[in-house]
Each structure stands twice: as structure tokens, then as C-alpha cells.
Amino acid sequence: MDYNNVFAAKIEELQEKGNYRKFKNMSRVQGKYPRATYRPCKYSQSEITVWCSNDYLGMSNHPDVVRALAETAGQVGVGSGGTRNISGTTNYHLLLEEEIADLHGKESALLFTSAYVANQTTLATLGKIFPDLVILSDEKNHASMIHGIQDARVEKHIFRHNDAAHVEEILRGIDACRPKIIVFESVYSMDGDFAPIREICDLADRYNAMTYLDEVHGVGLYGARGGGVAERDGLMDRITIINGTLAKAFGVIGGYIAADARIVDCIRSYGRGFIFTTSLPPAICAATLKSIQIVRASPDMRARHQERAGALKQKLAGAGIKYRHTPSHIVPVVIGDPILCRNISDALLHVYGIYAQPINYPTVPWGEECLRLTPSPLHSDEEIDHLVEALARVLRNKACNDLLRAAPMESDALAALLEAA
């Protein structure tokens, strides 16, 4: 067996399909978000505007958040020193968990190193706690939820996306005495649509099921205090377990669950992804606590965020650029071809100084490749206009698109092509 040939063949397969992922080397500059410095090679750099970040509110650059991290690191050091059980629990962790629980109106919360780990660990652990559990999962749930459901090793049913009638159809066929949980997201990050949370909660009540809501793309952005879509809709008390992230709207790193104290204690006590993982650094916890406090007290920031998303959609429509109409802050411009999507992204970056990462399989299904645009409160009218004008120029010329679709292109070739278009 020639192992290297197997690895090489798998990479070549991705490259031929236009699905090979290349990382962009960039550095954001404190106080200049959404501007960043792009370094295509060791000896070259340029200023770009980031249009695809999940740092939805730019909180990673907020001076008070940065200060909280720096001051805490200066006081207690960098790492936590261990797992939560072995020297890795500090007052910073406990204060942050209290803040998160209060944000979601729950008795308790539990920190994880990421929302992925929180989803995977919690759902897998529920399968160990309830061996007879039945999990109902939306077909478009995140990979971390799918991972956790697979690890739970219990009976599962996949329901059609956001289809409450299908959920009820499945529930009707399950023994009323068996434990059940409905697993879904509040905002689906690639489609930008909202879940029918109220309808799902009504079904959970009717059929005695638990609910598990991933608020990763909603927390900080919706609700009077930033508790997410469930808070906006007055439904937080009807959700059994809420999952969220500290890495998107709050601009730091980490994930969590929030629920009744007994549920959190069970996950804390049985969840391997929590028990055997070094805890978040105390300075990260301090910075996140400060970020949550700022975001909670800033409804104007959320309003500005929604206004910027609306302004971008309006400009795209005015320029005749097709995008998926969504009710949320996520604006997908569907390209539908992996190589074309990647080359359009490269053209925007190298020629126009615009970074919009191509989203390809497996993040989206084949044929739904897109540029996922995420406007922030800090994107200006001028930056929106520049993005729309650049997109229009790249997309409107058929000859240009045929060449962009054909094969990967270097930046000089892209620039020459667009100049001639």
C-alpha cells in the first residue's frame, strides 16, 4: 500500500472538482474592522474589506473587550492550567456561565471550547443518559449536531427543513412513553432563514418531547438583550436546551449550553467532550464577559446590523444581482458552480480588495455554491457600493464568466481578464 499516493489522489479529486480549500492569510487591525491586511505571499500585502466574517458585530475589535483580555492575562497568565475538574475552573469561568444563563433566562450554563464541541458533546451525552431516546433532527442542521446525534447511537429521524407538519408526522409514530428531543437551529447559516420555533415548541408540548435549539447565528443579534431569536419571539422558557457560541456576535471564542440546573449538571458530569478538555483561558472568559455585557446593553448595535443587511440587499437588487432572499442578516449570492464561485471570489479579492469566501460542498450541497455575505454595523455605505459594483462587473460579462468557470486562475490573469471585460 502506497499511503502517500492515496492521500495525493484524494487531494487531486478535490482540486479537479473545484472544491479544494485554500486559506487566506490576513490580519485584522484593531479599530479598523472590517478592514484587514491581506498577505498573498511573504513579500506582498494589501488592504482589503472583509465581507464574510462571522464576527457579526465587530466585537473582536471593541477596545473594552481587548482591554479586558489584556488586563486579565497580565494578572493571571495565558492558559487555564487544566480541565475544569483539575485546576481549570476560575472565578472568570463561573462569572461567564452566570452571565450566559441570565442572558437566556435559564438556571445554569456550561462553557465549552467551541459551540461545535458543545453540540457534539451534549447530544452524544443525551443518548447515554436516555438509551431509549429518539432524536428528531432538521435535515439542514449543522455538522456538529449531526456528529453529536451519530455519537448518541440512538434512534433518529430526519425531518424536512423547517417543516413542522413533518415533525408531527414523525412524533405520531413514536411510542408516547419514549423520551424524545427535537433538534434544530434558530438561524440557518447558509440559507439565512428562521426556524418555526413556536410551532416546534407547541409540538414538543403536545407529544412530551424536549427541544434543543442551536442559537449560534442568532445570539447577540436578536432579542431585546441579544438572547437570540427565541428571546425575540418570547420563547426562551419553552426551549429545554439552548446552544450558543461566543465566537460570532460576541467576537471571542468558545461555546456553551444553557438549561435547567439538573440538565447542565448531567452534561457536566457525563459529557466526555467537557470532562477531558482543557478549559478556556481565564482572559478569554473575561473578554467574553465584557463583550456580552456590552452587546446586551446595545440594542442600537443590533438595529444598525439589521439596517446594514437591508441596505446591502436593496443595493444588490437594484444592481440586478441575484441573491437568496432571507429574513435574517445573512445574504447568500448563489453562484451554483464550485470553480466559478472560487474564481469570482479570487477576482473580488485580488482585483477589488474584497474578501468574500466561496462556500462549497460539504458546507452547502453541490450546485448551491455561493458567496455568503455578512454585513456588519461597521460596513459603510461606500463599502457596500464598492462591493455591489465589483460583483456586478464580475458577474455581468458572459465571456468573463465562461473563462472564470473554466479553471483556476492566478491573480494577474484575473486582473487582466476583468480589465478587458
CSV table of C-alpha atoms in Angstrom, one decimal:
chain,number,residue,atom,x,y,z
A,1,MET,CA,0.0,0.0,0.0
A,2,ASP,CA,1.4,3.4,-1.1
A,3,TYR,CA,-0.2,5.6,1.5
A,4,ASN,CA,1.1,8.9,0.0
A,5,ASN,CA,-0.5,8.1,-3.3
A,6,VAL,CA,-3.8,7.6,-1.6
A,7,PHE,CA,-3.5,11.0,0.1
A,8,ALA,CA,-2.4,12.7,-3.1
A,9,ALA,CA,-5.3,11.2,-5.0
A,10,LYS,CA,-7.8,12.4,-2.5
A,11,ILE,CA,-6.5,16.0,-2.7
A,12,GLU,CA,-6.4,15.8,-6.5
A,13,GLU,CA,-10.0,14.8,-6.5
A,14,LEU,CA,-11.0,17.9,-4.6
A,15,GLN,CA,-8.9,20.1,-6.9
A,16,GLU,CA,-10.5,18.7,-10.0
A,17,LYS,CA,-14.0,19.3,-8.6
A,18,GLY,CA,-13.1,22.9,-7.7
A,19,ASN,CA,-13.7,22.0,-4.1
A,20,TYR,CA,-10.1,22.3,-2.7
A,21,ARG,CA,-10.0,24.9,0.1
A,22,LYS,CA,-7.2,27.5,0.3
A,23,PHE,CA,-6.7,29.6,3.4
A,24,LYS,CA,-6.3,33.4,3.0
A,25,ASN,CA,-3.5,34.9,5.1
A,26,MET,CA,-4.9,38.1,6.6
A,27,SER,CA,-4.5,40.2,9.7
A,28,ARG,CA,-7.3,42.4,11.1
A,29,VAL,CA,-6.2,45.7,12.5
A,30,GLN,CA,-7.5,46.9,15.9
A,31,GLY,CA,-10.0,49.7,15.4
A,32,LYS,CA,-10.3,49.3,11.6
A,33,TYR,CA,-12.8,46.4,11.2
A,34,PRO,CA,-14.0,45.4,8.6
A,35,ARG,CA,-10.7,46.4,7.0
A,36,ALA,CA,-7.8,43.9,7.1
A,37,THR,CA,-4.3,43.3,5.7
A,38,TYR,CA,-4.1,40.5,3.2
A,39,ARG,CA,-0.8,38.7,2.5
A,40,PRO,CA,-0.9,36.6,-0.6
A,41,CYS,CA,2.8,35.8,-0.3
A,42,LYS,CA,5.7,36.5,2.1
A,43,TYR,CA,6.7,39.8,0.4
A,44,SER,CA,3.3,41.2,-0.6
A,45,GLN,CA,0.4,42.7,1.3
A,46,SER,CA,-2.7,44.9,0.6
A,47,GLU,CA,-5.6,46.3,2.4
A,48,ILE,CA,-8.9,44.6,1.9
A,49,THR,CA,-12.5,44.7,3.2
A,50,VAL,CA,-13.8,41.6,4.8
A,51,TRP,CA,-17.4,40.6,3.8
A,52,CYS,CA,-17.7,37.1,5.0
A,53,SER,CA,-16.8,37.1,8.7
A,54,ASN,CA,-18.9,35.6,11.4
A,55,ASP,CA,-17.6,38.4,13.7
A,56,TYR,CA,-21.1,39.9,13.0
A,57,LEU,CA,-20.8,43.0,15.2
A,58,GLY,CA,-17.0,43.5,15.1
A,59,MET,CA,-16.8,42.9,18.8
A,60,SER,CA,-13.4,41.2,18.5
A,61,ASN,CA,-12.0,44.7,17.9
A,62,HIS,CA,-14.0,46.5,20.6
A,63,PRO,CA,-11.5,48.4,22.8
A,64,ASP,CA,-13.1,47.4,26.0
A,65,VAL,CA,-13.1,43.7,25.1
A,66,VAL,CA,-9.5,43.9,24.0
A,67,ARG,CA,-8.6,45.7,27.2
A,68,ALA,CA,-10.4,43.1,29.4
A,69,LEU,CA,-8.4,40.3,27.7
A,70,ALA,CA,-5.1,42.1,28.1
A,71,GLU,CA,-5.6,43.1,31.7
A,72,THR,CA,-6.7,39.7,32.8
A,73,ALA,CA,-3.9,37.9,31.0
A,74,GLY,CA,-1.5,40.3,32.7
A,75,GLN,CA,-3.0,39.4,36.1
A,76,VAL,CA,-3.4,35.6,35.8
A,77,GLY,CA,-1.4,34.5,32.8
A,78,VAL,CA,-2.5,32.9,29.5
A,79,GLY,CA,-3.7,29.3,29.9
A,80,SER,CA,-6.2,27.9,32.4
A,81,GLY,CA,-3.9,25.2,33.6
A,82,GLY,CA,-6.1,22.2,33.1
A,83,THR,CA,-9.6,20.7,32.7
A,84,ARG,CA,-12.5,22.2,34.7
A,85,ASN,CA,-12.1,19.4,37.2
A,86,ILE,CA,-8.3,19.7,37.5
A,87,SER,CA,-7.4,23.3,38.3
A,88,GLY,CA,-9.1,24.7,35.3
A,89,THR,CA,-12.1,26.4,36.9
A,90,THR,CA,-11.6,30.1,37.9
A,91,ASN,CA,-13.9,32.8,39.0
A,92,TYR,CA,-13.8,34.1,35.4
A,93,HIS,CA,-15.4,30.9,34.2
A,94,LEU,CA,-18.1,30.9,36.8
A,95,LEU,CA,-19.0,34.6,36.2
A,96,LEU,CA,-19.2,34.0,32.5
A,97,GLU,CA,-21.5,31.0,33.0
A,98,GLU,CA,-23.8,33.0,35.3
A,99,GLU,CA,-23.9,35.8,32.6
A,100,ILE,CA,-24.8,33.3,29.9
A,101,ALA,CA,-27.5,31.6,32.0
A,102,ASP,CA,-29.1,35.0,32.7
A,103,LEU,CA,-28.9,36.0,29.0
A,104,HIS,CA,-31.0,33.0,28.1
A,105,GLY,CA,-33.3,33.1,31.2
A,106,LYS,CA,-32.0,29.7,32.3
A,107,GLU,CA,-30.9,28.3,35.7
A,108,SER,CA,-27.4,27.3,34.6
A,109,ALA,CA,-24.9,27.3,31.7
A,110,LEU,CA,-21.8,25.3,30.8
A,111,LEU,CA,-18.8,26.5,28.9
A,112,PHE,CA,-17.1,24.5,26.1
A,113,THR,CA,-14.1,25.2,24.0
A,114,SER,CA,-16.4,25.7,20.9
A,115,ALA,CA,-20.0,25.5,20.0
A,116,TYR,CA,-19.2,22.5,17.9
A,117,VAL,CA,-17.9,20.7,20.9
A,118,ALA,CA,-20.9,21.8,22.9
A,119,ASN,CA,-23.3,20.4,20.3
A,120,GLN,CA,-21.4,17.2,19.8
A,121,THR,CA,-20.9,16.5,23.5
A,122,THR,CA,-24.4,17.4,24.7
A,123,LEU,CA,-26.3,15.5,22.0
A,124,ALA,CA,-24.0,12.4,22.4
A,125,THR,CA,-24.3,12.5,26.2
A,126,LEU,CA,-28.1,12.7,26.0
A,127,GLY,CA,-28.0,9.4,24.1
A,128,LYS,CA,-26.1,7.9,27.1
A,129,ILE,CA,-28.5,9.3,29.7
A,130,PHE,CA,-31.6,8.2,27.7
A,131,PRO,CA,-30.7,4.9,25.9
A,132,ASP,CA,-34.2,4.7,24.5
A,133,LEU,CA,-34.1,8.3,23.3
A,134,VAL,CA,-35.5,9.3,19.8
A,135,ILE,CA,-33.9,12.3,18.2
A,136,LEU,CA,-35.7,14.3,15.5
A,137,SER,CA,-33.3,16.5,13.5
A,138,ASP,CA,-33.8,19.1,10.8
A,139,GLU,CA,-32.2,18.0,7.6
A,140,LYS,CA,-30.1,21.2,7.4
A,141,ASN,CA,-28.7,21.0,10.9
A,142,HIS,CA,-25.0,21.9,11.4
A,143,ALA,CA,-22.3,19.2,11.1
A,144,SER,CA,-21.6,19.5,14.9
A,145,MET,CA,-25.2,18.5,15.6
A,146,ILE,CA,-25.1,15.6,13.1
A,147,HIS,CA,-21.8,14.5,14.7
A,148,GLY,CA,-23.4,14.5,18.2
A,149,ILE,CA,-26.5,12.7,17.0
A,150,GLN,CA,-24.4,10.0,15.4
A,151,ASP,CA,-22.3,9.6,18.6
A,152,ALA,CA,-25.6,9.3,20.6
A,153,ARG,CA,-26.2,6.0,18.9
A,154,VAL,CA,-30.0,6.1,19.4
A,155,GLU,CA,-32.9,6.1,17.0
A,156,LYS,CA,-33.0,9.2,14.9
A,157,HIS,CA,-35.4,10.7,12.3
A,158,ILE,CA,-34.5,13.5,9.9
A,159,PHE,CA,-37.4,15.9,9.2
A,160,ARG,CA,-37.7,18.2,6.1
A,161,HIS,CA,-36.2,21.6,6.7
A,162,ASN,CA,-38.4,23.8,8.8
A,163,ASP,CA,-41.4,21.5,8.2
A,164,ALA,CA,-43.4,21.4,11.5
A,165,ALA,CA,-46.0,19.1,9.8
A,166,HIS,CA,-43.3,16.6,9.1
A,167,VAL,CA,-42.2,16.8,12.7
A,168,GLU,CA,-45.7,16.0,13.9
A,169,GLU,CA,-46.0,13.1,11.4
A,170,ILE,CA,-42.8,11.6,12.9
A,171,LEU,CA,-43.9,12.2,16.5
A,172,ARG,CA,-47.2,10.5,15.9
A,173,GLY,CA,-45.4,7.2,15.1
A,174,ILE,CA,-43.3,7.2,18.3
A,175,ASP,CA,-44.4,5.5,21.5
A,176,ALA,CA,-45.7,8.2,23.8
A,177,CYS,CA,-43.7,6.8,26.7
A,178,ARG,CA,-40.3,7.1,24.9
A,179,PRO,CA,-38.0,10.1,25.6
A,180,LYS,CA,-37.8,12.4,22.6
A,181,ILE,CA,-35.9,15.5,21.6
A,182,ILE,CA,-36.4,17.8,18.6
A,183,VAL,CA,-33.1,19.3,17.5
A,184,PHE,CA,-33.0,22.4,15.3
A,185,GLU,CA,-31.4,25.8,14.7
A,186,SER,CA,-32.8,29.3,15.1
A,187,VAL,CA,-31.0,30.8,12.1
A,188,TYR,CA,-29.6,28.5,9.4
A,189,SER,CA,-26.3,30.0,8.5
A,190,MET,CA,-26.2,29.2,4.7
A,191,ASP,CA,-29.8,29.8,3.8
A,192,GLY,CA,-30.4,32.6,6.3
A,193,ASP,CA,-33.9,31.5,7.2
A,194,PHE,CA,-35.5,31.2,10.6
A,195,ALA,CA,-36.9,28.0,12.2
A,196,PRO,CA,-40.6,27.8,13.1
A,197,ILE,CA,-39.7,27.8,16.8
A,198,ARG,CA,-43.2,28.4,18.2
A,199,GLU,CA,-44.7,25.6,16.1
A,200,ILE,CA,-42.0,23.1,17.2
A,201,CYS,CA,-42.4,24.1,20.8
A,202,ASP,CA,-46.1,23.5,20.5
A,203,LEU,CA,-45.5,20.0,19.1
A,204,ALA,CA,-43.0,19.3,21.9
A,205,ASP,CA,-45.6,20.2,24.5
A,206,ARG,CA,-48.2,18.1,22.8
A,207,TYR,CA,-46.0,15.0,22.4
A,208,ASN,CA,-44.0,15.4,25.6
A,209,ALA,CA,-40.7,16.0,23.8
A,210,MET,CA,-37.6,18.0,24.8
A,211,THR,CA,-36.3,20.8,22.5
A,212,TYR,CA,-32.7,21.6,21.6
A,213,LEU,CA,-32.1,24.9,19.9
A,214,ASP,CA,-28.8,26.0,18.3
A,215,GLU,CA,-28.7,29.8,18.6
A,216,VAL,CA,-25.2,30.1,17.2
A,217,HIS,CA,-26.2,32.6,14.4
A,218,GLY,CA,-28.9,34.3,16.5
A,219,VAL,CA,-27.3,35.0,19.9
A,220,GLY,CA,-26.2,38.6,20.3
A,221,LEU,CA,-28.1,39.7,17.1
A,222,TYR,CA,-31.8,39.2,18.0
A,223,GLY,CA,-33.9,39.9,21.0
A,224,ALA,CA,-34.1,42.9,23.4
A,225,ARG,CA,-30.9,41.9,25.2
A,226,GLY,CA,-29.3,39.8,22.4
A,227,GLY,CA,-30.6,36.4,23.7
A,228,GLY,CA,-31.3,35.3,20.2
A,229,VAL,CA,-34.3,34.5,18.1
A,230,ALA,CA,-36.0,32.6,20.9
A,231,GLU,CA,-35.8,35.7,23.0
A,232,ARG,CA,-37.1,37.9,20.2
A,233,ASP,CA,-40.1,35.6,19.9
A,234,GLY,CA,-40.7,35.2,23.6
A,235,LEU,CA,-39.9,31.5,23.6
A,236,MET,CA,-36.7,31.0,25.6
A,237,ASP,CA,-38.6,29.4,28.5
A,238,ARG,CA,-40.0,26.8,26.2
A,239,ILE,CA,-36.7,25.6,25.0
A,240,THR,CA,-35.1,22.7,27.0
A,241,ILE,CA,-31.5,23.3,26.0
A,242,ILE,CA,-30.1,26.3,24.2
A,243,ASN,CA,-26.7,26.0,22.5
A,244,GLY,CA,-24.7,29.2,21.6
A,245,THR,CA,-21.3,30.5,20.6
A,246,LEU,CA,-19.0,33.1,22.0
A,247,ALA,CA,-17.1,33.4,18.7
A,248,LYS,CA,-19.6,35.1,16.4
A,249,ALA,CA,-21.6,38.1,17.6
A,250,PHE,CA,-19.5,38.2,20.8
A,251,GLY,CA,-16.3,38.1,18.8
A,252,VAL,CA,-14.2,35.9,21.0
A,253,ILE,CA,-14.1,32.1,21.2
A,254,GLY,CA,-15.9,29.2,22.9
A,255,GLY,CA,-19.4,27.7,23.1
A,256,TYR,CA,-21.9,26.8,25.7
A,257,ILE,CA,-25.3,25.3,26.6
A,258,ALA,CA,-27.9,26.9,28.9
A,259,ALA,CA,-30.6,24.9,30.5
A,260,ASP,CA,-32.1,23.9,33.9
A,261,ALA,CA,-29.5,23.2,36.5
A,262,ARG,CA,-30.1,19.4,36.6
A,263,ILE,CA,-29.6,19.1,32.9
A,264,VAL,CA,-26.4,21.1,32.9
A,265,ASP,CA,-25.1,19.1,35.9
A,266,CYS,CA,-25.7,15.9,33.9
A,267,ILE,CA,-23.8,17.1,30.9
A,268,ARG,CA,-21.0,18.4,33.1
A,269,SER,CA,-20.8,15.1,34.9
A,270,TYR,CA,-21.1,12.7,31.9
A,271,GLY,CA,-20.0,14.6,28.8
A,272,ARG,CA,-16.6,13.4,27.7
A,273,GLY,CA,-16.0,16.4,25.4
A,274,PHE,CA,-16.3,18.6,28.5
A,275,ILE,CA,-14.6,16.4,31.1
A,276,PHE,CA,-11.4,15.7,29.2
A,277,THR,CA,-10.8,19.1,27.6
A,278,THR,CA,-8.6,21.9,28.9
A,279,SER,CA,-10.9,24.8,29.8
A,280,LEU,CA,-11.0,28.2,28.1
A,281,PRO,CA,-8.2,30.6,29.2
A,282,PRO,CA,-9.4,33.0,32.0
A,283,ALA,CA,-8.5,36.0,29.9
A,284,ILE,CA,-10.8,34.7,27.1
A,285,CYS,CA,-13.6,34.4,29.7
A,286,ALA,CA,-13.1,37.9,30.9
A,287,ALA,CA,-13.1,39.3,27.4
A,288,THR,CA,-16.2,37.4,26.6
A,289,LEU,CA,-18.0,38.5,29.7
A,290,LYS,CA,-17.3,42.1,28.8
A,291,SER,CA,-18.4,41.6,25.2
A,292,ILE,CA,-21.8,40.0,26.3
A,293,GLN,CA,-22.4,42.9,28.7
A,294,ILE,CA,-21.7,45.5,26.0
A,295,VAL,CA,-23.9,43.7,23.4
A,296,ARG,CA,-26.7,43.1,25.9
A,297,ALA,CA,-26.9,46.9,26.6
A,298,SER,CA,-26.6,47.9,22.9
A,299,PRO,CA,-30.0,47.4,21.1
A,300,ASP,CA,-28.8,50.2,18.7
A,301,MET,CA,-26.0,48.0,17.6
A,302,ARG,CA,-28.5,45.2,16.7
A,303,ALA,CA,-30.7,47.7,14.9
A,304,ARG,CA,-27.7,49.0,12.9
A,305,HIS,CA,-26.8,45.5,12.0
A,306,GLN,CA,-30.2,44.8,10.5
A,307,GLU,CA,-30.2,48.1,8.7
A,308,ARG,CA,-26.9,47.3,7.0
A,309,ALA,CA,-28.2,43.9,5.9
A,310,GLY,CA,-31.3,45.5,4.5
A,311,ALA,CA,-29.2,48.2,2.7
A,312,LEU,CA,-27.0,45.6,1.1
A,313,LYS,CA,-30.0,43.5,-0.1
A,314,GLN,CA,-31.6,46.7,-1.6
A,315,LYS,CA,-28.3,47.6,-3.4
A,316,LEU,CA,-27.9,44.1,-4.8
A,317,ALA,CA,-31.5,44.0,-6.0
A,318,GLY,CA,-31.0,47.5,-7.6
A,319,ALA,CA,-28.0,46.2,-9.5
A,320,GLY,CA,-29.8,43.1,-10.7
A,321,ILE,CA,-27.6,40.7,-8.7
A,322,LYS,CA,-29.5,37.6,-7.7
A,323,TYR,CA,-29.3,36.6,-4.1
A,324,ARG,CA,-31.3,34.4,-1.9
A,325,HIS,CA,-33.9,36.5,-0.2
A,326,THR,CA,-33.7,35.9,3.5
A,327,PRO,CA,-35.3,37.4,6.6
A,328,SER,CA,-32.0,37.4,8.5
A,329,HIS,CA,-28.7,39.2,8.4
A,330,ILE,CA,-27.2,36.5,6.1
A,331,VAL,CA,-27.1,37.4,2.4
A,332,PRO,CA,-26.1,34.4,0.1
A,333,VAL,CA,-25.3,35.3,-3.5
A,334,VAL,CA,-25.7,31.9,-5.2
A,335,ILE,CA,-23.3,31.0,-7.9
A,336,GLY,CA,-24.1,27.3,-8.4
A,337,ASP,CA,-20.7,26.2,-9.7
A,338,PRO,CA,-17.6,25.4,-7.5
A,339,ILE,CA,-14.9,26.6,-9.8
A,340,LEU,CA,-16.8,29.7,-10.9
A,341,CYS,CA,-17.5,30.5,-7.3
A,342,ARG,CA,-13.9,30.2,-6.3
A,343,ASN,CA,-12.6,32.3,-9.2
A,344,ILE,CA,-15.2,35.0,-8.6
A,345,SER,CA,-14.1,35.1,-5.0
A,346,ASP,CA,-10.4,35.4,-6.1
A,347,ALA,CA,-11.3,38.1,-8.6
A,348,LEU,CA,-13.0,40.1,-5.9
A,349,LEU,CA,-10.1,39.7,-3.6
A,350,HIS,CA,-7.2,40.3,-6.0
A,351,VAL,CA,-8.7,43.0,-8.2
A,352,TYR,CA,-11.1,44.8,-5.9
A,353,GLY,CA,-9.8,44.2,-2.5
A,354,ILE,CA,-13.0,42.5,-1.3
A,355,TYR,CA,-12.9,39.2,0.6
A,356,ALA,CA,-15.9,37.0,0.2
A,357,GLN,CA,-15.0,33.4,0.7
A,358,PRO,CA,-16.5,30.8,-1.7
A,359,ILE,CA,-18.8,28.4,0.2
A,360,ASN,CA,-18.7,25.0,-1.4
A,361,TYR,CA,-19.6,21.4,-0.6
A,362,PRO,CA,-19.8,20.0,2.1
A,363,THR,CA,-20.9,23.2,3.7
A,364,VAL,CA,-23.6,23.6,1.1
A,365,PRO,CA,-24.9,20.9,-1.3
A,366,TRP,CA,-23.4,20.5,-4.8
A,367,GLY,CA,-25.0,23.1,-7.1
A,368,GLU,CA,-25.6,25.6,-4.3
A,369,GLU,CA,-22.1,27.1,-4.1
A,370,CYS,CA,-22.4,30.7,-3.0
A,371,LEU,CA,-20.7,33.8,-1.7
A,372,ARG,CA,-22.1,34.2,1.8
A,373,LEU,CA,-22.1,37.9,2.6
A,374,THR,CA,-22.4,39.1,6.2
A,375,PRO,CA,-22.7,42.8,6.6
A,376,SER,CA,-21.8,44.3,10.0
A,377,PRO,CA,-22.8,47.5,11.7
A,378,LEU,CA,-19.3,48.8,10.7
A,379,HIS,CA,-19.7,48.4,7.0
A,380,SER,CA,-20.1,51.9,5.4
A,381,ASP,CA,-22.3,52.9,2.5
A,382,GLU,CA,-19.2,53.4,0.4
A,383,GLU,CA,-18.1,49.8,1.2
A,384,ILE,CA,-21.5,48.4,0.3
A,385,ASP,CA,-21.4,50.4,-3.0
A,386,HIS,CA,-17.9,49.1,-3.8
A,387,LEU,CA,-18.9,45.5,-3.2
A,388,VAL,CA,-22.1,45.7,-5.3
A,389,GLU,CA,-20.3,47.5,-8.2
A,390,ALA,CA,-17.5,44.9,-8.2
A,391,LEU,CA,-19.9,42.0,-8.1
A,392,ALA,CA,-21.9,43.5,-10.9
A,393,ARG,CA,-18.8,43.9,-13.1
A,394,VAL,CA,-17.6,40.3,-12.4
A,395,LEU,CA,-21.0,38.7,-12.9
A,396,ARG,CA,-22.5,40.6,-15.9
A,397,ASN,CA,-20.0,39.7,-18.6
A,398,LYS,CA,-20.8,36.2,-20.1
A,399,ALA,CA,-17.4,35.8,-21.7
A,400,CYS,CA,-15.7,36.7,-18.5
A,401,ASN,CA,-17.8,34.2,-16.6
A,402,ASP,CA,-17.1,31.4,-19.1
A,403,LEU,CA,-13.4,32.0,-18.6
A,404,LEU,CA,-13.8,32.2,-14.8
A,405,ARG,CA,-15.7,28.9,-14.9
A,406,ALA,CA,-13.1,27.1,-16.9
A,407,ALA,CA,-10.2,26.7,-14.5
A,408,PRO,CA,-8.3,28.2,-11.5
A,409,MET,CA,-6.6,31.5,-12.4
A,410,GLU,CA,-3.7,33.4,-10.9
A,411,SER,CA,-4.4,37.0,-9.7
A,412,ASP,CA,-2.6,38.7,-12.6
A,413,ALA,CA,-4.7,36.7,-15.1
A,414,LEU,CA,-7.9,37.6,-13.2
A,415,ALA,CA,-6.9,41.3,-13.2
A,416,ALA,CA,-6.2,41.3,-17.0
A,417,LEU,CA,-9.5,39.5,-17.7
A,418,LEU,CA,-11.6,41.9,-15.7
A,419,GLU,CA,-9.9,44.9,-17.2
A,420,ALA,CA,-10.8,43.6,-20.7
A,421,ALA,CA,-14.3,42.8,-19.7
